[in-house]
Coordinates of C-alpha atoms in Angstrom, one line a residue:
X34 CA -0.1 -0.1 0.1
X35 CA 2.8 2.3 0.8
X36 CA 5.7 1.7 -2.0
X37 CA 7.7 4.7 -1.4
X38 CA 8.2 3.1 2.0
X39 CA 10.7 1.0 1.8
X40 CA 12.7 2.9 -0.7
X41 CA 12.5 6.4 2.1
X42 CA 14.2 3.7 5.1
X43 CA 16.4 2.2 2.6
X44 CA 18.1 5.7 1.5
X45 CA 17.6 6.5 5.5
X46 CA 20.3 3.6 6.3
X47 CA 22.4 4.1 3.3
X48 CA 22.5 8.4 5.1
X49 CA 23.1 6.3 8.8
X50 CA 25.8 3.9 7.1
X51 CA 27.7 7.0 5.0
X52 CA 27.7 8.0 8.4
X53 CA 28.7 5.4 11.5
X54 CA 31.7 3.9 11.8
X55 CA 31.5 -0.2 10.5
X56 CA 30.8 -1.2 14.3
X57 CA 27.6 0.9 15.0
X58 CA 25.7 -0.1 11.2
X59 CA 23.1 -2.2 11.7
X60 CA 22.9 -5.3 9.3
X61 CA 25.8 -3.6 6.9
X62 CA 27.5 -6.4 5.2
X63 CA 31.0 -7.3 5.9
X64 CA 33.5 -6.8 2.8
X65 CA 36.7 -8.1 3.3
X66 CA 39.3 -5.5 2.6
X67 CA 41.9 -5.4 -0.3
X68 CA 45.4 -6.3 0.8
X69 CA 48.0 -3.6 0.7
X70 CA 50.2 -5.1 -1.6
X71 CA 48.6 -7.2 -3.5
X72 CA 51.2 -9.9 -5.2
X73 CA 51.1 -10.2 -9.1
X74 CA 51.4 -14.0 -8.9
X75 CA 48.9 -16.6 -8.0
X76 CA 51.3 -18.8 -5.3
X77 CA 50.4 -19.6 -2.1
X78 CA 51.6 -18.3 0.9
X79 CA 55.0 -20.7 2.1
X80 CA 57.3 -20.3 4.5
X81 CA 60.7 -21.1 2.0
X82 CA 59.2 -18.4 0.3
X83 CA 61.1 -16.4 2.9
X84 CA 64.0 -17.9 2.5
X85 CA 65.4 -15.1 -0.3
X86 CA 64.2 -12.5 1.7
X87 CA 66.1 -13.5 4.8
X88 CA 69.1 -14.5 3.2
X89 CA 69.9 -11.4 1.5
X90 CA 68.6 -9.5 4.5
X91 CA 71.6 -11.0 5.9
X92 CA 74.0 -10.2 3.0
X93 CA 73.0 -6.8 2.7
X94 CA 74.3 -6.6 6.3
X95 CA 77.6 -8.9 6.3
X96 CA 78.8 -6.5 3.0
X97 CA 78.4 -3.6 5.9
X98 CA 78.6 -5.0 9.3
X99 CA 82.9 -4.3 8.8
X100 CA 82.0 -1.2 7.0
X101 CA 80.7 0.4 10.0
X102 CA 83.3 -0.1 12.6
X103 CA 85.5 1.4 9.7
X104 CA 82.4 4.9 9.5
X105 CA 82.9 5.1 13.3
X106 CA 86.9 5.3 13.5
X107 CA 86.5 7.2 11.2
X108 CA 83.8 10.1 12.6
X109 CA 85.6 9.3 15.9
X110 CA 88.9 10.4 14.0
X111 CA 87.9 13.3 12.4
X112 CA 86.3 14.8 15.6
X113 CA 89.4 14.5 17.7
X114 CA 92.3 15.8 15.5
X115 CA 90.1 18.6 14.2
X116 CA 91.8 21.4 15.9
X117 CA 94.5 19.7 15.1
X118 CA 94.8 19.9 11.9
X119 CA 91.9 20.3 9.2
X120 CA 93.6 20.3 6.2
X121 CA 94.3 16.4 6.9
X122 CA 91.1 15.0 8.0
X123 CA 89.8 13.6 4.1
X124 CA 87.9 10.7 3.6
X125 CA 90.9 9.2 2.1
X126 CA 93.3 9.7 5.0
X127 CA 91.2 8.6 7.9
X128 CA 91.1 5.0 5.3
X129 CA 94.1 4.7 4.7
X130 CA 96.4 6.3 7.9
X131 CA 95.5 3.5 10.1
X132 CA 98.4 4.7 12.5
X133 CA 96.4 8.4 13.5
X134 CA 93.1 7.0 13.9
X135 CA 94.6 4.2 16.3
X136 CA 95.3 5.8 19.5
X137 CA 92.4 4.9 22.6
X138 CA 91.3 8.0 22.4
X139 CA 90.0 7.8 19.1
X140 CA 88.4 4.0 20.3
X141 CA 86.5 5.1 23.0
X142 CA 85.2 7.6 20.9
X143 CA 84.1 5.2 18.2
X144 CA 82.6 2.9 21.2
X145 CA 80.4 5.4 22.6
X146 CA 79.8 6.5 18.8
X147 CA 78.3 2.6 17.9
X148 CA 76.9 2.4 21.7
X149 CA 74.6 5.6 20.9
X150 CA 73.7 3.8 17.2
X151 CA 72.7 0.1 18.7
X152 CA 70.8 1.9 21.7
X153 CA 69.0 4.5 19.8
X154 CA 67.6 1.8 17.5
X155 CA 67.0 -0.7 20.0
X156 CA 65.1 2.0 22.3
X157 CA 62.9 2.5 18.9
X158 CA 63.5 -0.6 17.8
X159 CA 61.4 -1.7 21.3
X160 CA 58.7 1.3 20.8
X161 CA 56.9 0.6 17.7
X162 CA 57.7 -2.8 17.0
X163 CA 54.4 -3.8 18.9
X164 CA 52.7 -1.5 16.8
X165 CA 53.5 -2.5 13.5
X166 CA 53.3 -6.4 14.3
X167 CA 49.1 -4.8 15.2
X168 CA 49.3 -3.0 11.8
X169 CA 51.0 -6.9 10.4
X170 CA 47.7 -9.2 11.9
X171 CA 45.3 -6.6 10.7
X172 CA 46.5 -5.2 7.2
X173 CA 48.8 -8.3 6.5
X174 CA 52.4 -8.7 6.7
X175 CA 54.1 -7.6 3.5
X176 CA 53.7 -3.6 4.5
X177 CA 55.3 -4.7 7.2
X178 CA 57.9 -6.5 5.0
X179 CA 58.5 -3.2 2.5
X180 CA 58.6 0.0 5.3
X181 CA 61.5 -2.4 7.2
X182 CA 63.0 -2.6 4.1
X183 CA 62.7 1.0 3.1
X184 CA 63.9 1.9 6.5
X185 CA 67.6 -0.1 5.8
X186 CA 67.6 1.6 2.8
X187 CA 67.6 5.0 4.2
X188 CA 70.0 3.6 7.3
X189 CA 72.7 2.7 4.7
X190 CA 71.9 6.1 2.9
X191 CA 73.4 7.9 6.4
X192 CA 77.1 6.2 6.5
X193 CA 76.6 7.4 3.2
X194 CA 76.4 10.9 3.2
X195 CA 78.7 11.3 6.4
X196 CA 81.2 9.8 4.8
X197 CA 81.4 12.6 1.8
X198 CA 83.0 15.2 3.8
X199 CA 82.4 18.3 2.5
X200 CA 78.9 18.1 3.0
X201 CA 77.2 19.2 5.2
X202 CA 76.3 15.6 6.6
X203 CA 80.2 14.8 7.0
X204 CA 80.9 18.0 9.0
X205 CA 78.7 17.5 11.1
X206 CA 78.4 13.6 10.4
X207 CA 78.5 12.9 14.9
X208 CA 74.8 14.3 15.5
X209 CA 73.5 13.5 11.5
X210 CA 74.8 9.3 11.9
X211 CA 72.5 9.2 13.9
X212 CA 69.5 10.2 11.8
X213 CA 70.1 6.5 10.0
X214 CA 69.1 4.4 13.1
X215 CA 66.3 7.3 14.1
X216 CA 65.1 6.7 10.3
X217 CA 64.8 2.4 10.8
X218 CA 63.8 2.5 14.4
X219 CA 60.5 4.1 14.1
X220 CA 59.3 1.2 11.6
X221 CA 60.8 -1.4 14.0
X222 CA 64.0 -2.2 12.8
X223 CA 65.3 -5.6 12.9
X224 CA 63.0 -6.6 15.7
X225 CA 60.1 -5.2 13.7
X226 CA 62.0 -7.3 10.8
X227 CA 62.1 -10.6 12.9
X228 CA 58.9 -10.5 14.4
X229 CA 57.2 -10.6 10.7
X230 CA 59.1 -13.4 9.8
X231 CA 58.1 -15.7 11.8
X232 CA 55.0 -14.2 12.1
X233 CA 54.6 -15.3 7.9
X234 CA 55.6 -18.6 9.5
X235 CA 53.2 -19.4 11.9
X236 CA 50.5 -18.1 9.6
X237 CA 51.3 -21.1 7.2
X238 CA 52.2 -23.6 9.0
X239 CA 51.2 -25.6 11.5
X240 CA 52.3 -26.2 15.8
X241 CA 54.1 -28.5 15.5
X242 CA 56.4 -27.6 12.0
X243 CA 57.2 -24.6 13.4
X244 CA 60.7 -25.4 15.2
X245 CA 62.5 -27.1 12.1
X246 CA 61.9 -24.1 10.1
X247 CA 62.8 -21.3 12.4
X248 CA 66.1 -23.4 13.0
X249 CA 66.7 -23.3 9.2
X250 CA 65.4 -19.9 8.7
X251 CA 67.8 -18.4 11.8
X252 CA 70.8 -20.7 10.0
X253 CA 70.4 -18.5 6.3
X254 CA 70.7 -15.2 8.5
X255 CA 74.2 -16.5 9.1
X256 CA 74.8 -17.9 5.8
X257 CA 74.0 -14.8 5.1
X258 CA 75.9 -12.3 7.2
X259 CA 79.4 -15.4 5.9
X260 CA 77.5 -14.8 2.3
X261 CA 78.3 -11.1 2.6
X262 CA 81.7 -10.0 3.1
X263 CA 82.4 -12.9 0.5
X264 CA 80.6 -11.8 -2.5
X265 CA 81.2 -7.8 -1.5
X266 CA 85.2 -8.5 -2.2
X267 CA 83.9 -10.8 -5.5
X268 CA 81.9 -7.6 -6.9
X269 CA 83.6 -4.6 -5.4
X270 CA 86.7 -3.1 -6.4
X271 CA 90.2 -2.8 -4.4
X272 CA 90.1 1.3 -4.2
X273 CA 90.9 1.3 -0.7
X274 CA 89.3 5.0 -0.4
X275 CA 85.8 4.2 -2.7
X276 CA 85.5 0.6 -0.9
X277 CA 83.6 1.7 2.2
X278 CA 81.3 3.7 0.0
X279 CA 80.4 1.2 -2.8
X280 CA 80.0 -1.3 -0.2
X281 CA 77.1 0.7 1.1
X282 CA 76.2 1.4 -2.4
X283 CA 75.9 -3.0 -2.6
X284 CA 74.0 -3.1 0.7
X285 CA 71.7 -0.8 -1.2
X286 CA 71.1 -2.5 -3.6
X287 CA 70.5 -6.1 -2.5
X288 CA 67.7 -4.2 0.4
X289 CA 66.3 -3.3 -3.6
X290 CA 66.7 -6.6 -4.6
X291 CA 64.3 -8.1 -1.9
X292 CA 61.7 -5.1 -1.9
X293 CA 61.2 -5.8 -5.5
X294 CA 60.5 -9.1 -4.5
X295 CA 58.2 -8.8 -1.7
X296 CA 56.0 -6.6 -4.0
X297 CA 56.3 -8.5 -7.1
X298 CA 56.2 -12.0 -6.7
X299 CA 56.2 -13.0 -2.7
X300 CA 52.8 -14.0 -2.4
X301 CA 50.6 -12.4 1.1
X302 CA 50.0 -15.1 4.3
X303 CA 47.6 -13.0 5.6
X304 CA 44.0 -12.0 5.0
X305 CA 43.4 -8.6 5.7
X306 CA 40.8 -8.2 8.6
X307 CA 38.1 -6.2 9.0
X308 CA 38.6 -2.9 11.9
X309 CA 35.9 -4.0 13.9
X310 CA 38.1 -7.0 14.5
X311 CA 40.8 -5.7 16.0
X312 CA 41.3 -6.4 19.2
X313 CA 43.4 -3.8 19.6
X314 CA 41.4 -0.9 19.2
X315 CA 37.8 -2.3 19.7
X316 CA 37.9 -0.9 23.3
X317 CA 38.7 3.0 22.0
X318 CA 36.3 5.7 21.7
X319 CA 35.0 6.9 18.5
X320 CA 35.4 10.1 19.1
X321 CA 37.0 12.4 21.2
X322 CA 37.7 16.1 21.2
X323 CA 40.0 16.2 24.7
X324 CA 43.2 16.0 23.4
X325 CA 44.7 15.4 27.0
X326 CA 43.0 12.3 27.4
X327 CA 44.1 10.8 23.8
X328 CA 47.5 11.7 24.9
X329 CA 47.1 9.7 28.2
X330 CA 45.2 6.7 26.5
X331 CA 48.4 5.9 23.9
X332 CA 50.5 6.4 26.7
X333 CA 48.4 4.1 29.3
X334 CA 48.1 2.1 25.9
X335 CA 52.2 1.9 25.0
X336 CA 53.2 1.3 29.1
X337 CA 50.4 -2.0 28.8
X338 CA 52.1 -2.5 25.4
X339 CA 55.5 -3.1 27.0
X340 CA 54.9 -3.9 30.4
X341 CA 52.5 -7.1 30.5
X342 CA 54.5 -9.4 28.0
X343 CA 57.1 -9.0 31.0
X344 CA 55.0 -10.6 33.3
X345 CA 54.6 -13.3 31.8
X346 CA 58.4 -14.5 33.5
X347 CA 56.3 -13.7 36.9
X348 CA 55.9 -17.1 39.5
X349 CA 53.3 -18.9 38.9
X350 CA 50.3 -20.7 40.8
X351 CA 50.1 -24.7 39.0
X352 CA 47.0 -25.7 38.9
X353 CA 47.2 -28.6 41.3
X354 CA 50.8 -28.2 42.5
X355 CA 50.7 -26.2 46.3
X356 CA 52.9 -23.1 45.8
X357 CA 54.6 -21.4 42.8
X358 CA 57.0 -22.7 39.7
X359 CA 59.9 -20.4 39.1
X360 CA 60.9 -22.3 36.1
X361 CA 59.4 -19.5 34.1
X362 CA 61.0 -16.8 35.4
X363 CA 64.5 -18.6 36.3
X364 CA 64.6 -19.2 32.5
X365 CA 63.7 -15.9 31.8
X366 CA 66.4 -14.0 33.8
X367 CA 68.6 -16.4 32.0
X368 CA 67.6 -15.4 28.6
X369 CA 68.0 -12.0 29.5
X370 CA 71.9 -11.9 31.2
X371 CA 72.9 -14.0 28.0
X372 CA 71.3 -11.5 25.2
X373 CA 73.0 -8.5 27.1
X374 CA 76.5 -11.2 27.4
X375 CA 76.2 -11.2 23.2
X376 CA 77.3 -7.7 23.5
X377 CA 81.0 -8.7 23.6
X378 CA 80.7 -9.0 19.9
X379 CA 80.5 -6.1 18.7
X380 CA 83.3 -4.6 21.2
X381 CA 84.8 -7.9 20.0
X382 CA 85.7 -6.2 16.4
X383 CA 86.5 -2.8 18.0
X384 CA 89.0 -4.6 19.9
X385 CA 90.6 -6.9 17.2
X386 CA 91.1 -3.3 15.4
X387 CA 92.7 -1.9 17.8
X388 CA 95.1 -5.0 18.8
X389 CA 95.2 -6.5 15.6
X390 CA 95.4 -3.4 13.3
X391 CA 92.7 -5.2 10.7
X392 CA 91.8 -3.5 7.5
X393 CA 88.8 -3.4 6.5
X394 CA 88.5 -6.3 4.9
X395 CA 90.0 -8.4 7.5
X396 CA 87.5 -7.9 9.7
X397 CA 84.5 -9.4 7.3
X398 CA 87.5 -12.0 6.9
X399 CA 87.0 -12.3 10.3
X400 CA 83.2 -12.3 10.6
X401 CA 82.8 -14.2 7.8
X402 CA 84.2 -16.9 9.8
X403 CA 82.9 -16.3 13.0
X404 CA 78.9 -16.7 11.0
X405 CA 80.3 -19.5 9.2
X406 CA 80.7 -21.2 12.0
X407 CA 77.6 -20.1 13.5
X408 CA 75.5 -21.6 10.6
X409 CA 77.3 -24.6 10.5
X410 CA 76.4 -25.0 14.4
X411 CA 72.7 -24.6 14.0
X412 CA 71.9 -26.2 10.0
X413 CA 74.0 -29.9 11.3
X414 CA 76.0 -30.3 13.9
X415 CA 73.1 -28.4 16.2
X416 CA 70.4 -30.7 14.7
X417 CA 72.6 -33.2 15.2
X418 CA 72.6 -33.7 18.7
X419 CA 69.5 -32.9 19.3
X420 CA 68.4 -36.3 16.6
X421 CA 71.3 -38.3 18.8
X422 CA 70.0 -37.5 22.3
X423 CA 66.4 -35.9 22.3
X424 CA 64.1 -37.9 24.3
X425 CA 61.7 -40.2 22.4
X426 CA 58.6 -40.8 22.0
X427 CA 55.3 -42.7 19.7
X428 CA 52.3 -40.6 21.1
X429 CA 50.7 -37.9 19.9
X430 CA 50.0 -36.7 23.4
X431 CA 53.1 -37.4 25.7
X432 CA 53.1 -37.5 29.2
X433 CA 54.1 -35.6 31.8
X434 CA 57.6 -37.8 32.8
X435 CA 58.2 -37.5 29.0
X436 CA 57.3 -33.5 29.1
X437 CA 59.6 -33.7 32.0
X438 CA 62.2 -35.6 30.7
X439 CA 62.3 -32.8 27.0
X440 CA 62.8 -29.9 30.0
X441 CA 65.5 -31.6 31.2
X442 CA 67.4 -32.1 28.2
X443 CA 66.8 -28.6 26.8
X444 CA 67.7 -27.1 30.2
X445 CA 71.3 -29.0 29.8
X446 CA 71.7 -28.3 26.2
X447 CA 70.9 -24.5 27.4
X448 CA 73.3 -24.7 30.1
X449 CA 76.2 -26.8 27.9
X450 CA 75.5 -24.1 25.0
X451 CA 76.7 -21.3 26.9
X452 CA 79.2 -22.9 29.2
X453 CA 81.6 -23.3 26.6
X454 CA 80.2 -19.9 25.5
X455 CA 81.7 -18.5 28.4
X456 CA 84.9 -20.6 28.4
X457 CA 85.8 -19.1 25.2
X458 CA 85.7 -15.7 25.9
X459 CA 87.8 -16.8 29.5
X460 CA 90.1 -17.9 28.0
X461 CA 90.4 -15.0 25.3
X462 CA 90.8 -12.9 28.3
X463 CA 93.5 -15.5 30.2
X464 CA 95.4 -15.7 26.5
X465 CA 98.1 -13.8 25.4
X466 CA 96.4 -11.2 22.8
X467 CA 99.7 -11.6 20.4
X468 CA 98.5 -15.0 18.4
X469 CA 95.4 -14.2 16.0
X470 CA 94.9 -17.7 15.3
X471 CA 94.5 -18.3 19.1
X472 CA 91.9 -15.4 19.6
X473 CA 90.4 -16.6 15.8
X474 CA 89.8 -20.2 17.2
X475 CA 88.4 -18.9 20.9
X476 CA 85.7 -16.5 18.9
X477 CA 85.0 -19.8 16.6
X478 CA 84.7 -21.6 20.1
X479 CA 82.8 -19.1 21.0
X480 CA 80.7 -19.2 17.4
X481 CA 79.6 -22.2 18.1
X482 CA 77.8 -22.6 20.8
X483 CA 74.8 -19.9 18.9
X484 CA 72.5 -22.8 19.5
X485 CA 72.0 -21.1 22.9
X486 CA 69.9 -18.8 22.0
X487 CA 67.2 -21.3 20.2
X488 CA 67.4 -23.5 22.9
X489 CA 66.6 -21.5 25.8
X490 CA 63.4 -20.1 23.4
X491 CA 62.6 -23.9 23.8
X492 CA 63.3 -24.6 27.4
X493 CA 60.6 -21.2 28.1
X494 CA 58.0 -22.9 25.1
X495 CA 58.3 -26.6 27.2
X496 CA 58.2 -24.8 30.8
X497 CA 55.0 -23.0 29.8
X498 CA 53.6 -25.9 28.7
X499 CA 54.9 -28.2 32.4
X500 CA 52.8 -25.1 33.9
X501 CA 49.4 -26.3 31.9
X502 CA 49.4 -23.0 30.1
X503 CA 50.6 -24.4 26.7
X504 CA 48.0 -21.6 25.3
X505 CA 50.2 -18.7 26.4
X506 CA 52.4 -19.3 24.0
X507 CA 52.2 -16.5 21.7
X508 CA 52.0 -14.1 24.8
X509 CA 55.1 -16.1 25.9
X510 CA 57.1 -15.7 22.9
X511 CA 55.8 -11.8 23.1
X512 CA 57.6 -11.4 26.2
X513 CA 60.6 -13.5 24.8
X514 CA 61.0 -10.2 22.3
X515 CA 60.6 -7.5 24.8
X516 CA 63.3 -9.0 26.7
X517 CA 65.2 -9.0 23.5
X518 CA 64.7 -5.6 23.3
X519 CA 65.6 -4.1 26.1
X520 CA 68.5 -6.3 26.4
X521 CA 69.9 -4.5 23.1
X522 CA 68.6 -1.6 24.9
X523 CA 71.6 -1.8 27.9
X524 CA 74.4 -3.8 26.5
X525 CA 76.2 -1.3 24.1
X526 CA 76.4 1.3 27.2
X527 CA 77.7 -1.4 29.2
X528 CA 80.3 -2.9 26.8
X529 CA 80.9 0.9 25.7
X530 CA 81.1 1.9 28.9
X531 CA 84.1 -1.3 29.8
X532 CA 86.1 -0.9 26.0
X533 CA 86.3 3.4 26.5
X534 CA 87.1 2.8 30.2
X535 CA 89.7 0.3 30.3
X536 CA 91.0 -0.2 26.4
X537 CA 94.3 2.1 27.5
X538 CA 95.7 -0.6 30.1
X539 CA 93.4 -3.5 29.6
X540 CA 91.1 -4.0 26.6
X541 CA 89.9 -8.1 27.7
X542 CA 88.1 -6.6 30.0
X543 CA 85.2 -7.2 27.7
X544 CA 85.7 -10.6 27.5
X545 CA 85.3 -10.6 31.1
X546 CA 82.9 -9.2 31.5
X547 CA 81.0 -11.3 29.0
X548 CA 82.2 -14.5 30.8
X549 CA 80.5 -13.6 34.5
X550 CA 77.1 -12.5 32.4
X551 CA 77.1 -15.8 31.4
X552 CA 78.0 -18.0 34.4
X553 CA 75.3 -15.9 36.2
X554 CA 73.2 -17.1 33.1
X555 CA 74.4 -21.4 33.7
X556 CA 74.2 -21.1 37.3
X557 CA 70.3 -19.2 37.2
X558 CA 69.3 -22.5 35.2
X559 CA 71.0 -25.0 37.5
X560 CA 67.2 -24.2 40.0
X561 CA 64.8 -24.7 36.6
X562 CA 62.7 -28.2 37.5
X563 CA 62.7 -31.1 35.6
X564 CA 60.9 -32.9 37.9
X565 CA 58.2 -35.2 37.0
X566 CA 55.8 -34.6 39.8
X567 CA 55.9 -30.6 39.2
X568 CA 54.6 -31.7 35.4
X569 CA 51.0 -30.0 34.7
X570 CA 49.6 -30.6 31.1
X571 CA 45.8 -28.9 30.6
X572 CA 44.9 -30.2 27.2
X573 CA 43.9 -26.4 25.3
X574 CA 40.3 -26.0 24.0
X575 CA 39.7 -26.1 20.2
X576 CA 38.9 -22.6 19.9
X577 CA 42.3 -21.6 21.2
X578 CA 44.3 -23.6 17.7
X579 CA 43.1 -20.3 15.3
X580 CA 44.3 -18.0 18.1
X581 CA 47.7 -19.3 18.2
X582 CA 48.7 -19.4 14.7
X583 CA 48.1 -16.0 14.9
X584 CA 50.5 -15.8 17.8
X585 CA 53.5 -15.9 16.0
X586 CA 54.2 -11.8 15.7
X587 CA 55.0 -11.1 19.1
X588 CA 57.6 -13.1 18.3

């Protein structure tokens, strides 16, 4: 009887939909948003699609790892000698006159510059990684990968600009060098890259298959780092004056190639989700006119994002058992000390150049040997050890005794890795510094224990499962990522302060510090309980499977 009424109702609904947010529309059709970076191919997402990305990005880091040390020394030498003789501060002078740039004062200042770069990068990465991880959960993984590569390219360009002494950047190199870590840190840096790589892998693998692919990816990282200096030596000209700039140009070219691969070939692993499906924004007010309230809300959310993951390592009550379990607390503390201790590697490079007067090429080959050793340990030696000695089971649902045996195995393997690492650093501190071969051999022994990091991650996951909280594994990896970010904020300054304070009379103090940290980590792991009666297994609800499969972004 009223033919116009339905049309008016429809028009009214259309007007409401144009004004109201999606979450307030009634009966609106939910259409999945399109991906930011659509793939040109029809390939299905697979973890092995990441291997070229991980390999080439690691190669680009390997190409410029040694030149970056040279840039820090050049900036420090330039700053200290500027007032004495401004005419002698050309690029060729600082790259070739190593005898004038090898003093303790130059080494100490270079260490402080390096610490400033690494610390600023770590702080900004710790702040930004959570945001970019959430963005990847909503809009897909490829945009985050592409943004990381753009930040890495800006970082490399910064090194090129500060080495051009005639420019404004070169005249203020000590300050402008910080622009690189700012730009890369704002897009998450390597922390964001590692997180999105693990999230991509989690999107397209089952729970049981992740440990193997994670080990493979970490081994590929060291393969790329080891191949970088060798690839640079084959491609670049042998001119000492232009070697540094050419190295960064080669790194930028590799990163651009990876960016093209991501934009055109690499498939997306996660479909974009609707805004109302984003759990991180569902409780935010739709409209607000109070800027103070907005700022306060963001500050509270940032503090929560930083603190809540760390609470994963608090002592927790075990269902059906008296008292609390301190296993995760001890493992978290041990991992933190281990992550702080690995800051010795950056200081070790400065030590090698100072004591042995190594050139950029020689330092690059030294780094390459260490990375080859790490890759061999992760891809060959450690898998053999695990396959022979890890407790075997034929059951799809291991019982408490088997979980306790696996926990004990991971605990002993982690202790052995950290103990050998600490022993190698202790021997470097005790043996004479005159032998380069001995120093290189002990460094390789230390790198041969690179399984400490993945073993500690595995131990933490087993401890969580033994407490009956296996469904919280995603939050656990988020807590481990925060611990890693905090450790990388602290360790550059600890080693820079130690090295700059002792380089004039005892440069080996950095190895004594590393030994003390690793010994403390080993002692903490002795308190981890692996008794069968302390293991509680609870079946995970079926609805958690889908959620936890996407929780890898917190890794």
